[in-house]
């Protein structure tokens, strides 16, 4: 052992290969002898210490790695782990460049199935991270990434869940250590890449990034309980220490966070039809993806000022991907996260941010429109099998009266799946069920998107409060003097330009007209009903039809009634007047009582807002629809609708001078009657002429 280190290095180039070969011998006694000899030599070398800028320990400890990797005998592997653990406990102060080899050995042991090997390895790694880091982290800093990778491998060993949870705790502890010892990274000179990495980035490359990356690996590889714990720790670290991150680090960080979703995107392209793959994907979408989505949005909102210029479009794309999956829970979560993001940060959006948001919503509406609802028909040879038997109590003649809104409440097709009459699997029927599932989820998504726009523009529950106020005023017969509730200032309506509002209106009106076309197509609805689309009820899209329209009217009337937006009145008028005429005319064509009832809130909203218009603008509105409004008195309307309609006609009478106030008392009843009849005829001629000209 008296030779200089350089001589030993040359000797070891030959001797090391020999020990590698002997240590992997199939005869266990020979392997034991080789490992024991290696232990003695390595201990002697480590006792001599290591000079600065030399890495002899890496060479002398490398055979432990080779034997651990290539020898599958449990007893030999156990001996290797014990030898290395003993060196850590007895010679830790003298180990310098050898830490990388030590962590590699423990990394290989972490995936073992032998409890003794895993337990001893983990205890030793735990000692290093909890005790030795506090004493000599400066000389161990180059191997820090290897230690985190080692802990990650312990977490991914599904045979020992307790060890997995404890390893995640140690990773969190390492993050705390980095946070309080950032100066060590600044002082350390990176030996492998001198003068290539800025000083401010050393702690990111050597410290933070390995922790965050390995936690994302745990989320991608482990079972539900472990990956949930890893996901929680990952985002806790980001939220707790994100204020220490430089601006340009966030792009790398979000690539790591988006990687959580990328693992499932890749799986979509392979073995998608295997039952176990489908079950795993469903579980992942409902649990991990859902959790990650909300946490990702929270982090983005917390550090919005820093990350928005770099990553807002990427986040919109990620949310859009989640909404477009054929998973109802994930789609709802994606829309909810989008809504929360905008409501929390809308006051910080610039014009480009609003453009990106509106384009995202437009793309979502277009991609989730269930267009096949209008065109689907059963295959001729399977139509008799595709429909499930009806309960005896359901009379086919009552088909028109049995309606069920798709997506509200949630679709029931999951619990009403029928089987073929002969009991054999049928690919055609399976494909039909799969298609129905996709279409039903799209219907739910459309309804959620409509509500999302309403919540974003006016703030959640604001529209419901306004509808309740309008209804209360109509029921109490005081809508003529009704003062509308003050708009909630927390909505982002005030930040949206007419261009952005027009994009949202395009989405809403498109959804309304699609739902209206579907609800009017009785034949197609009957086909879907007979094919058991959502169970024993004829499908409809009444919620989508009425809510999309109500939101559209609310937006346009809000602009049309605000003096601050007078420059937009003409543009809004071009859209609002034709839509009003279309709506009033369409309601007259409804025959089903349930369909008419669904329109109550829309009519109250429309007539109340029309009554609030100024005289000159009310004239513009009333002209094209006056005759249709008169026909409403022939319908069996609810009292609340009659009340607001009466007030609208009173306003019309006032605008066209039909209502005469402060009429002097005539001298006789006969003269009074004659004067009234003559006056009424005169005003009728006037209003009819004005309406005709309008």
Short mmCIF file of N, CA, C and O in Angstrom, two decimals, residues 627-673:
data_model
loop_
_atom_site.label_atom_id
_atom_site.label_comp_id
_atom_site.label_asym_id
_atom_site.label_seq_id
_atom_site.Cartn_x
_atom_site.Cartn_y
_atom_site.Cartn_z
N UNK A 627 -95.85 42.12 -33.66
CA UNK A 627 -96.93 41.18 -33.97
C UNK A 627 -96.75 39.85 -33.25
O UNK A 627 -97.71 39.24 -32.77
N UNK A 628 -95.50 39.40 -33.16
CA UNK A 628 -95.24 38.16 -32.44
C UNK A 628 -95.52 38.32 -30.95
O UNK A 628 -96.04 37.40 -30.30
N UNK A 629 -95.20 39.47 -30.41
CA UNK A 629 -95.49 39.72 -29.00
C UNK A 629 -96.98 39.68 -28.73
O UNK A 629 -97.42 39.18 -27.68
N UNK A 630 -97.75 40.19 -29.65
CA UNK A 630 -99.21 40.15 -29.48
C UNK A 630 -99.71 38.71 -29.43
O UNK A 630 -100.67 38.40 -28.70
N UNK A 631 -99.07 37.83 -30.20
CA UNK A 631 -99.49 36.43 -30.21
C UNK A 631 -99.21 35.73 -28.88
O UNK A 631 -99.81 34.69 -28.59
N UNK A 632 -98.31 36.29 -28.09
CA UNK A 632 -98.01 35.68 -26.80
C UNK A 632 -99.23 35.67 -25.88
O UNK A 632 -99.36 34.82 -25.01
N UNK A 633 -100.16 36.66 -26.11
CA UNK A 633 -101.35 36.70 -25.24
C UNK A 633 -102.30 35.55 -25.54
O UNK A 633 -103.19 35.26 -24.74
N UNK A 634 -102.05 34.85 -26.66
CA UNK A 634 -102.87 33.69 -27.00
C UNK A 634 -102.34 32.40 -26.36
O UNK A 634 -103.01 31.37 -26.43
N UNK A 635 -101.16 32.49 -25.76
CA UNK A 635 -100.54 31.31 -25.15
C UNK A 635 -100.88 31.21 -23.68
O UNK A 635 -101.25 32.19 -23.04
N UNK A 636 -100.73 30.00 -23.17
CA UNK A 636 -100.95 29.76 -21.74
C UNK A 636 -99.62 29.98 -21.02
O UNK A 636 -98.87 29.04 -20.75
N UNK A 637 -99.33 31.24 -20.71
CA UNK A 637 -98.06 31.60 -20.09
C UNK A 637 -98.16 31.59 -18.58
O UNK A 637 -99.24 31.76 -18.01
N UNK A 638 -97.03 31.46 -17.95
CA UNK A 638 -96.99 31.54 -16.49
C UNK A 638 -97.28 32.97 -16.05
O UNK A 638 -96.97 33.94 -16.78
N UNK A 639 -97.86 33.16 -14.87
CA UNK A 639 -98.20 34.52 -14.41
C UNK A 639 -97.00 35.47 -14.39
O UNK A 639 -97.14 36.66 -14.68
N UNK A 640 -95.82 34.94 -14.04
CA UNK A 640 -94.64 35.80 -13.99
C UNK A 640 -94.29 36.34 -15.38
O UNK A 640 -93.92 37.52 -15.53
N UNK A 641 -94.40 35.48 -16.40
CA UNK A 641 -94.12 35.93 -17.76
C UNK A 641 -95.16 36.94 -18.21
O UNK A 641 -94.84 37.96 -18.84
N UNK A 642 -96.43 36.70 -17.85
CA UNK A 642 -97.49 37.65 -18.20
C UNK A 642 -97.23 39.01 -17.55
O UNK A 642 -97.48 40.06 -18.16
N UNK A 643 -96.71 39.00 -16.35
CA UNK A 643 -96.48 40.26 -15.64
C UNK A 643 -95.41 41.10 -16.34
O UNK A 643 -95.59 42.30 -16.55
N UNK A 644 -94.28 40.47 -16.71
CA UNK A 644 -93.24 41.25 -17.38
C UNK A 644 -93.65 41.62 -18.80
O UNK A 644 -93.29 42.69 -19.30
N UNK A 645 -94.45 40.75 -19.45
CA UNK A 645 -94.93 41.09 -20.78
C UNK A 645 -95.89 42.27 -20.72
O UNK A 645 -95.87 43.15 -21.59
N UNK A 646 -96.75 42.30 -19.69
CA UNK A 646 -97.66 43.44 -19.51
C UNK A 646 -96.87 44.74 -19.36
O UNK A 646 -97.20 45.76 -19.97
N UNK A 647 -95.82 44.70 -18.54
CA UNK A 647 -95.02 45.91 -18.35
C UNK A 647 -94.31 46.34 -19.62
O UNK A 647 -94.12 47.53 -19.86
N UNK A 648 -93.93 45.37 -20.44
CA UNK A 648 -93.33 45.71 -21.73
C UNK A 648 -94.34 46.43 -22.61
O UNK A 648 -94.02 47.43 -23.26
N UNK A 649 -95.58 45.94 -22.64
CA UNK A 649 -96.61 46.59 -23.45
C UNK A 649 -96.94 47.98 -22.90
O UNK A 649 -97.24 48.90 -23.66
N UNK A 650 -96.89 48.14 -21.60
CA UNK A 650 -97.10 49.47 -21.01
C UNK A 650 -96.01 50.43 -21.49
O UNK A 650 -96.29 51.59 -21.83
N UNK A 651 -94.76 49.93 -21.52
CA UNK A 651 -93.66 50.77 -22.02
C UNK A 651 -93.86 51.10 -23.49
O UNK A 651 -93.60 52.22 -23.94
N UNK A 652 -94.30 50.11 -24.27
CA UNK A 652 -94.56 50.35 -25.69
C UNK A 652 -95.63 51.42 -25.85
O UNK A 652 -95.52 52.34 -26.68
N UNK A 653 -96.68 51.30 -25.04
CA UNK A 653 -97.74 52.32 -25.10
C UNK A 653 -97.23 53.69 -24.75
O UNK A 653 -97.62 54.70 -25.36
N UNK A 654 -96.34 53.77 -23.79
CA UNK A 654 -95.78 55.06 -23.40
C UNK A 654 -94.90 55.63 -24.50
O UNK A 654 -94.93 56.83 -24.79
N UNK A 655 -94.10 54.74 -25.15
CA UNK A 655 -93.20 55.21 -26.21
C UNK A 655 -93.97 55.75 -27.40
O UNK A 655 -93.61 56.78 -27.99
N UNK A 656 -95.08 55.10 -27.75
CA UNK A 656 -95.87 55.51 -28.91
C UNK A 656 -97.06 56.40 -28.53
O UNK A 656 -97.98 56.60 -29.34
N UNK A 657 -97.05 56.93 -27.32
CA UNK A 657 -98.09 57.88 -26.85
C UNK A 657 -99.49 57.28 -26.90
O UNK A 657 -100.47 57.97 -27.19
N UNK A 658 -99.57 55.99 -26.64
CA UNK A 658 -100.90 55.35 -26.57
C UNK A 658 -101.52 55.63 -25.20
O UNK A 658 -102.73 55.86 -25.09
N UNK A 659 -100.70 55.63 -24.18
CA UNK A 659 -101.18 55.87 -22.83
C UNK A 659 -101.30 57.37 -22.63
O UNK A 659 -100.31 58.11 -22.78
N UNK A 660 -102.48 57.82 -22.27
CA UNK A 660 -102.74 59.24 -22.07
C UNK A 660 -102.93 59.49 -20.58
O UNK A 660 -103.74 58.83 -19.92
N UNK A 661 -102.13 60.39 -20.04
CA UNK A 661 -102.20 60.69 -18.62
C UNK A 661 -102.81 62.07 -18.40
O UNK A 661 -102.77 62.94 -19.27
N UNK A 662 -103.38 62.26 -17.18
CA UNK A 662 -103.97 63.55 -16.77
C UNK A 662 -105.05 64.02 -17.74
O UNK A 662 -105.09 65.16 -18.18
N UNK A 663 -105.96 63.07 -18.15
CA UNK A 663 -107.06 63.44 -19.03
C UNK A 663 -108.12 64.19 -18.22
O UNK A 663 -108.56 63.70 -17.19
N UNK A 664 -108.56 65.41 -18.64
CA UNK A 664 -109.59 66.14 -17.89
C UNK A 664 -110.93 65.41 -17.90
O UNK A 664 -111.26 64.74 -18.88
N UNK A 665 -111.69 65.54 -16.78
CA UNK A 665 -112.97 64.86 -16.67
C UNK A 665 -114.00 65.50 -17.61
O UNK A 665 -114.19 66.72 -17.61
N UNK A 666 -114.67 64.72 -18.47
CA UNK A 666 -115.72 65.27 -19.36
C UNK A 666 -116.98 65.60 -18.56
O UNK A 666 -117.16 65.16 -17.44
N UNK A 667 -117.88 66.38 -19.19
CA UNK A 667 -119.08 66.83 -18.50
C UNK A 667 -120.11 65.72 -18.37
O UNK A 667 -120.95 65.76 -17.49
N UNK A 668 -120.05 64.73 -19.26
CA UNK A 668 -121.05 63.65 -19.17
C UNK A 668 -120.38 62.33 -19.50
O UNK A 668 -119.35 62.28 -20.18
N UNK A 669 -121.02 61.26 -19.02
CA UNK A 669 -120.48 59.92 -19.28
C UNK A 669 -120.52 59.59 -20.76
O UNK A 669 -119.62 58.96 -21.31
N UNK A 670 -121.55 60.02 -21.43
CA UNK A 670 -121.67 59.73 -22.86
C UNK A 670 -120.57 60.43 -23.63
O UNK A 670 -119.94 59.86 -24.54
N UNK A 671 -120.31 61.71 -23.27
CA UNK A 671 -119.25 62.46 -23.95
C UNK A 671 -117.88 61.81 -23.66
O UNK A 671 -117.02 61.73 -24.53
N UNK A 672 -117.71 61.34 -22.40
CA UNK A 672 -116.44 60.67 -22.03
C UNK A 672 -116.22 59.43 -22.87
O UNK A 672 -115.13 59.19 -23.38
N UNK A 673 -117.25 58.63 -23.04
CA UNK A 673 -117.12 57.40 -23.81
C UNK A 673 -116.79 57.70 -25.26
O UNK A 673 -115.95 57.05 -25.87
#
